[in-house]
DNA sequence: CTGAAAGCGCTTACAG
DNA sequence: CTGAAAGCGCTTACAG
């Protein structure tokens, strides 16, 4: 037995013999117990005598054995991998979110599989996730940039995989969703501007179908109503979520037919940076001549180039809730869909000030 | 048989019966062939009659069958997952790289498992990757932020897993590495500045142990020598890779004992943004009073807040080579380590100009 | 061209 | 407390 042990260990030392690595059976032989017992020790099963456990643990330590996850997955049906779908990583909000999600996923001893949508094929990330769900290579998927018209997403729902929508909601879709209160956030931005005396407000939005844009637009309108200000939909510039969109929004709203706006609320920080940069290019003073509010509170927002007043999303809490929901759902697929609405807070900085007189 | 087929299909329709999904055996029964034949059709094995193949393909289509990846992985030993380790996603260079890697990994029909190092535990991403390599849940790992002192990385090498270092090199480490020529890039920056008449140049670096910093410092020194300029190591500000580091570098180099520098070369764009922002805060004109060069050519570099002259890395090529190397190595572990050096090019913008007279 | 069978490395009843 | 055995769903010699 000892000799066998040595032979096995010897083979293990060969780095070239990489293809045949330590298995629980090897560990069993080395510890003089059955493979079943090794499995029990590994899983912390109570029915193992302290003596046996000790012996096995020592061999485990010596050999640096780690269970083959594919084999375990085949038995248990769980891969311990969680998928995350992201539509963009150019917008720094998403790396922030990815980092927070990764932290939670690691904390839960899981692995993060990431799909990033291709610029051309917006749906590509979700298609990858759908495929993985079909092949059972992830236990569930967190979508951070879901849109209602995604065929892949609805296919994934049909398959019955555990799914969580984070950052965006879709009506009539049977899965958990974790979002921040975009309407309240936008409303707070408008109230802030109204308090500074602004009466002619513009907004820079993304596509209407995206829930974040929709919610923030509703909040913007609600804020105007609450402040007794008129609604001028002509002052809603609609583009995508880019810096260039912000630049164009500035031009449109500064040169608006009824005269320039005195403040612009942007549906995200990147757009706001575009607005601010365009203002700088045209020599328009911020906040002397125009105030700007963003959304997300990305790291750049506090840089002195921008000092952007913005709405902060509780990214860490979103990630924790999202991963938590998903794992609960993996454990019990019959759970009713959950909807969580987290608060967003206004972070005032130097890009907003009193209305010019 | 037809009845059985219906029963099986019927069960498949139940979304609640999610736990027991279609297997190749079901497909076999539905097509009236052996499970072996289904497997052959799936893998494109030539020895299948056109008639049989057609029948199986149709059932495959109807049922939407997808093979269980864990089962395949257990048989073949390959999971088709590729790990990527990143030390930071706050620096926008890394999201760019992640996106490029994702594109290549998807193109190769693989899945991307991502580890992001925790801010506190810099090594955490690499530990996750090491664990995954031990558990065989990835076929190989691409490290984008490797440092020589990482215990996890050397452990992964010992395990014998296919590994590729991208963006950073480590001497004496037996694995492929794909980097851009940081020395040449930095040298080009210095030459550019020298041509503009600058003679007193400062540099803002990261930690010395990081290869990117090291290479770019060497290139900086070589550039000075080539231009016949004196080397003043006092003008090397050393910090981390952050915006704040750039702000401090500016103060240090502008208020340098021997008088202000007229140009600063930064080891990455984020530091350069910090330098530019600090210059703006202190009312120092760029490029009128000081020129600034970055490194990476991130998206923000072209924004009008910065218009940063910088060195562009061929991110797409790095990703393609990195993934290519890794897959070759997965297929043949005996391959000799490869080192690829890609060119980096200077992108002149408005942050550099003639030396102030 | 086709199929029965072995086996990848685990977990988990089942029997003692 | 312990072990022999079945089986997760594939791929791949092996035999016809």
PDB file of C-alpha atoms in Angstrom, chain B residues 114-262:
ATOM      1  CA  UNK B 114     -13.423  36.616 -15.405  1.00  0.00           C
ATOM      2  CA  UNK B 115     -11.674  37.386 -12.155  1.00  0.00           C
ATOM      3  CA  UNK B 116     -11.302  40.942 -10.984  1.00  0.00           C
ATOM      4  CA  UNK B 117      -8.911  41.541  -8.141  1.00  0.00           C
ATOM      5  CA  UNK B 118     -10.415  42.986  -5.058  1.00  0.00           C
ATOM      6  CA  UNK B 119      -9.106  46.420  -4.177  1.00  0.00           C
ATOM      7  CA  UNK B 120      -7.825  45.222  -0.820  1.00  0.00           C
ATOM      8  CA  UNK B 121      -6.474  41.842  -1.835  1.00  0.00           C
ATOM      9  CA  UNK B 122      -4.629  42.544  -5.067  1.00  0.00           C
ATOM     10  CA  UNK B 123      -3.988  38.893  -5.537  1.00  0.00           C
ATOM     11  CA  UNK B 124      -7.601  37.785  -5.167  1.00  0.00           C
ATOM     12  CA  UNK B 125      -8.282  37.428  -8.868  1.00  0.00           C
ATOM     13  CA  UNK B 126      -5.239  35.259  -9.355  1.00  0.00           C
ATOM     14  CA  UNK B 127      -6.210  33.120  -6.394  1.00  0.00           C
ATOM     15  CA  UNK B 128      -9.584  32.517  -7.963  1.00  0.00           C
ATOM     16  CA  UNK B 129      -7.920  31.533 -11.205  1.00  0.00           C
ATOM     17  CA  UNK B 130      -5.552  29.182  -9.429  1.00  0.00           C
ATOM     18  CA  UNK B 131      -8.451  27.503  -7.716  1.00  0.00           C
ATOM     19  CA  UNK B 132     -10.276  27.117 -11.022  1.00  0.00           C
ATOM     20  CA  UNK B 133      -7.216  25.641 -12.646  1.00  0.00           C
ATOM     21  CA  UNK B 134      -6.973  23.099  -9.832  1.00  0.00           C
ATOM     22  CA  UNK B 135     -10.640  22.237 -10.122  1.00  0.00           C
ATOM     23  CA  UNK B 136     -10.242  22.116 -13.893  1.00  0.00           C
ATOM     24  CA  UNK B 137     -13.111  24.459 -14.463  1.00  0.00           C
ATOM     25  CA  UNK B 138     -11.150  26.413 -17.077  1.00  0.00           C
ATOM     26  CA  UNK B 139      -8.878  25.106 -19.816  1.00  0.00           C
ATOM     27  CA  UNK B 140      -6.369  27.877 -19.323  1.00  0.00           C
ATOM     28  CA  UNK B 141      -5.904  31.389 -18.025  1.00  0.00           C
ATOM     29  CA  UNK B 142      -4.932  34.731 -19.493  1.00  0.00           C
ATOM     30  CA  UNK B 143      -3.336  37.089 -16.978  1.00  0.00           C
ATOM     31  CA  UNK B 144      -3.540  40.755 -17.837  1.00  0.00           C
ATOM     32  CA  UNK B 145      -2.024  42.230 -14.688  1.00  0.00           C
ATOM     33  CA  UNK B 146       0.577  39.750 -13.575  1.00  0.00           C
ATOM     34  CA  UNK B 147       3.311  40.808 -11.195  1.00  0.00           C
ATOM     35  CA  UNK B 148       6.488  38.875 -10.398  1.00  0.00           C
ATOM     36  CA  UNK B 149       5.647  38.459  -6.724  1.00  0.00           C
ATOM     37  CA  UNK B 150       2.361  36.673  -7.198  1.00  0.00           C
ATOM     38  CA  UNK B 151       2.329  33.380  -5.325  1.00  0.00           C
ATOM     39  CA  UNK B 152      -0.894  32.313  -7.012  1.00  0.00           C
ATOM     40  CA  UNK B 153       0.549  32.783 -10.450  1.00  0.00           C
ATOM     41  CA  UNK B 154       3.605  30.699  -9.739  1.00  0.00           C
ATOM     42  CA  UNK B 155       1.404  28.045  -8.158  1.00  0.00           C
ATOM     43  CA  UNK B 156      -0.674  27.946 -11.320  1.00  0.00           C
ATOM     44  CA  UNK B 157       2.493  27.483 -13.325  1.00  0.00           C
ATOM     45  CA  UNK B 158       3.543  24.610 -11.077  1.00  0.00           C
ATOM     46  CA  UNK B 159       0.195  22.955 -11.624  1.00  0.00           C
ATOM     47  CA  UNK B 160       1.070  23.000 -15.295  1.00  0.00           C
ATOM     48  CA  UNK B 161      -2.020  24.724 -16.588  1.00  0.00           C
ATOM     49  CA  UNK B 162      -1.890  26.534 -19.929  1.00  0.00           C
ATOM     50  CA  UNK B 163      -1.157  30.148 -19.105  1.00  0.00           C
ATOM     51  CA  UNK B 164      -0.656  33.290 -21.119  1.00  0.00           C
ATOM     52  CA  UNK B 165       0.524  36.647 -19.858  1.00  0.00           C
ATOM     53  CA  UNK B 166      -0.869  39.527 -21.802  1.00  0.00           C
ATOM     54  CA  UNK B 167       0.077  43.187 -21.356  1.00  0.00           C
ATOM     55  CA  UNK B 168       2.749  42.329 -18.821  1.00  0.00           C
ATOM     56  CA  UNK B 169       5.816  40.108 -18.854  1.00  0.00           C
ATOM     57  CA  UNK B 170       7.601  38.381 -16.045  1.00  0.00           C
ATOM     58  CA  UNK B 171      11.163  37.208 -16.460  1.00  0.00           C
ATOM     59  CA  UNK B 172      12.012  33.599 -15.755  1.00  0.00           C
ATOM     60  CA  UNK B 173       8.439  32.524 -15.914  1.00  0.00           C
ATOM     61  CA  UNK B 174       7.700  29.649 -18.189  1.00  0.00           C
ATOM     62  CA  UNK B 175       4.675  30.826 -20.106  1.00  0.00           C
ATOM     63  CA  UNK B 176       3.690  32.727 -23.212  1.00  0.00           C
ATOM     64  CA  UNK B 177       3.594  36.474 -23.057  1.00  0.00           C
ATOM     65  CA  UNK B 178       2.132  39.023 -25.400  1.00  0.00           C
ATOM     66  CA  UNK B 179       3.130  42.603 -24.808  1.00  0.00           C
ATOM     67  CA  UNK B 180       3.485  45.795 -26.734  1.00  0.00           C
ATOM     68  CA  UNK B 181       6.848  47.424 -27.052  1.00  0.00           C
ATOM     69  CA  UNK B 182       6.563  49.795 -24.120  1.00  0.00           C
ATOM     70  CA  UNK B 183      10.165  50.897 -24.423  1.00  0.00           C
ATOM     71  CA  UNK B 184       9.691  51.889 -28.054  1.00  0.00           C
ATOM     72  CA  UNK B 185       6.386  53.593 -27.237  1.00  0.00           C
ATOM     73  CA  UNK B 186       7.912  55.645 -24.436  1.00  0.00           C
ATOM     74  CA  UNK B 187      10.905  56.455 -26.586  1.00  0.00           C
ATOM     75  CA  UNK B 188       8.592  57.723 -29.321  1.00  0.00           C
ATOM     76  CA  UNK B 189       6.911  59.966 -26.787  1.00  0.00           C
ATOM     77  CA  UNK B 190      10.239  61.447 -25.724  1.00  0.00           C
ATOM     78  CA  UNK B 191      11.347  61.949 -29.305  1.00  0.00           C
ATOM     79  CA  UNK B 192       8.043  63.694 -30.016  1.00  0.00           C
ATOM     80  CA  UNK B 193       8.592  66.022 -27.071  1.00  0.00           C
ATOM     81  CA  UNK B 194      12.226  66.635 -27.939  1.00  0.00           C
ATOM     82  CA  UNK B 195      11.217  67.596 -31.448  1.00  0.00           C
ATOM     83  CA  UNK B 196       8.907  70.172 -29.927  1.00  0.00           C
ATOM     84  CA  UNK B 197      11.912  71.617 -28.166  1.00  0.00           C
ATOM     85  CA  UNK B 198      11.336  70.211 -24.683  1.00  0.00           C
ATOM     86  CA  UNK B 199      14.469  69.604 -22.678  1.00  0.00           C
ATOM     87  CA  UNK B 200      13.259  69.214 -19.137  1.00  0.00           C
ATOM     88  CA  UNK B 201      10.978  66.204 -19.017  1.00  0.00           C
ATOM     89  CA  UNK B 202       9.273  64.581 -16.075  1.00  0.00           C
ATOM     90  CA  UNK B 203       7.723  61.162 -15.836  1.00  0.00           C
ATOM     91  CA  UNK B 204       4.863  59.780 -13.756  1.00  0.00           C
ATOM     92  CA  UNK B 205       5.240  56.049 -13.125  1.00  0.00           C
ATOM     93  CA  UNK B 206       3.638  53.200 -11.271  1.00  0.00           C
ATOM     94  CA  UNK B 207       5.386  50.687  -9.025  1.00  0.00           C
ATOM     95  CA  UNK B 208       8.775  49.613 -10.286  1.00  0.00           C
ATOM     96  CA  UNK B 209       8.012  45.880 -10.174  1.00  0.00           C
ATOM     97  CA  UNK B 210       5.287  46.159 -12.794  1.00  0.00           C
ATOM     98  CA  UNK B 211       6.743  45.374 -16.182  1.00  0.00           C
ATOM     99  CA  UNK B 212       4.776  47.993 -18.080  1.00  0.00           C
ATOM    100  CA  UNK B 213       6.187  50.717 -15.862  1.00  0.00           C
ATOM    101  CA  UNK B 214       9.656  49.258 -16.079  1.00  0.00           C
ATOM    102  CA  UNK B 215       9.676  49.031 -19.876  1.00  0.00           C
ATOM    103  CA  UNK B 216       8.272  52.482 -20.333  1.00  0.00           C
ATOM    104  CA  UNK B 217      10.804  53.940 -17.934  1.00  0.00           C
ATOM    105  CA  UNK B 218      13.623  52.297 -19.833  1.00  0.00           C
ATOM    106  CA  UNK B 219      12.217  53.680 -23.066  1.00  0.00           C
ATOM    107  CA  UNK B 220      11.934  57.110 -21.504  1.00  0.00           C
ATOM    108  CA  UNK B 221      15.594  57.011 -20.488  1.00  0.00           C
ATOM    109  CA  UNK B 222      16.633  55.708 -23.899  1.00  0.00           C
ATOM    110  CA  UNK B 223      14.672  58.505 -25.517  1.00  0.00           C
ATOM    111  CA  UNK B 224      16.430  61.109 -23.407  1.00  0.00           C
ATOM    112  CA  UNK B 225      19.777  59.625 -24.336  1.00  0.00           C
ATOM    113  CA  UNK B 226      18.882  59.539 -28.021  1.00  0.00           C
ATOM    114  CA  UNK B 227      17.848  63.176 -27.896  1.00  0.00           C
ATOM    115  CA  UNK B 228      20.987  64.118 -26.025  1.00  0.00           C
ATOM    116  CA  UNK B 229      19.020  65.243 -22.987  1.00  0.00           C
ATOM    117  CA  UNK B 230      20.200  64.904 -19.395  1.00  0.00           C
ATOM    118  CA  UNK B 231      18.703  62.234 -17.147  1.00  0.00           C
ATOM    119  CA  UNK B 232      17.329  63.550 -13.909  1.00  0.00           C
ATOM    120  CA  UNK B 233      15.862  60.736 -11.889  1.00  0.00           C
ATOM    121  CA  UNK B 234      14.546  63.313  -9.460  1.00  0.00           C
ATOM    122  CA  UNK B 235      11.983  64.032 -12.142  1.00  0.00           C
ATOM    123  CA  UNK B 236      10.547  60.504 -11.933  1.00  0.00           C
ATOM    124  CA  UNK B 237       7.458  60.627  -9.817  1.00  0.00           C
ATOM    125  CA  UNK B 238       6.478  57.173  -8.611  1.00  0.00           C
ATOM    126  CA  UNK B 239       2.947  56.396  -7.452  1.00  0.00           C
ATOM    127  CA  UNK B 240       0.185  54.016  -8.407  1.00  0.00           C
ATOM    128  CA  UNK B 241      -1.873  54.035 -11.583  1.00  0.00           C
ATOM    129  CA  UNK B 242      -4.597  56.428 -10.472  1.00  0.00           C
ATOM    130  CA  UNK B 243      -5.929  59.860 -11.294  1.00  0.00           C
ATOM    131  CA  UNK B 244      -4.854  61.050  -7.868  1.00  0.00           C
ATOM    132  CA  UNK B 245      -1.330  59.865  -8.593  1.00  0.00           C
ATOM    133  CA  UNK B 246      -1.367  62.111 -11.661  1.00  0.00           C
ATOM    134  CA  UNK B 247      -2.470  65.109  -9.636  1.00  0.00           C
ATOM    135  CA  UNK B 248       0.337  64.596  -7.180  1.00  0.00           C
ATOM    136  CA  UNK B 249       2.839  64.007  -9.954  1.00  0.00           C
ATOM    137  CA  UNK B 250       1.908  67.343 -11.465  1.00  0.00           C
ATOM    138  CA  UNK B 251       2.490  69.180  -8.201  1.00  0.00           C
ATOM    139  CA  UNK B 252       5.793  67.466  -7.623  1.00  0.00           C
ATOM    140  CA  UNK B 253       7.105  68.063 -11.125  1.00  0.00           C
ATOM    141  CA  UNK B 254       5.770  71.578 -11.571  1.00  0.00           C
ATOM    142  CA  UNK B 255       7.228  72.616  -8.238  1.00  0.00           C
ATOM    143  CA  UNK B 256      10.457  70.672  -8.762  1.00  0.00           C
ATOM    144  CA  UNK B 257      13.563  72.081  -7.068  1.00  0.00           C
ATOM    145  CA  UNK B 258      15.328  72.865 -10.330  1.00  0.00           C
ATOM    146  CA  UNK B 259      12.259  74.642 -11.726  1.00  0.00           C
ATOM    147  CA  UNK B 260       9.155  73.267 -13.465  1.00  0.00           C
ATOM    148  CA  UNK B 261       9.367  70.626 -16.130  1.00  0.00           C
ATOM    149  CA  UNK B 262       7.954  71.589 -19.502  1.00  0.00           C
TER     150      UNK B 262
END
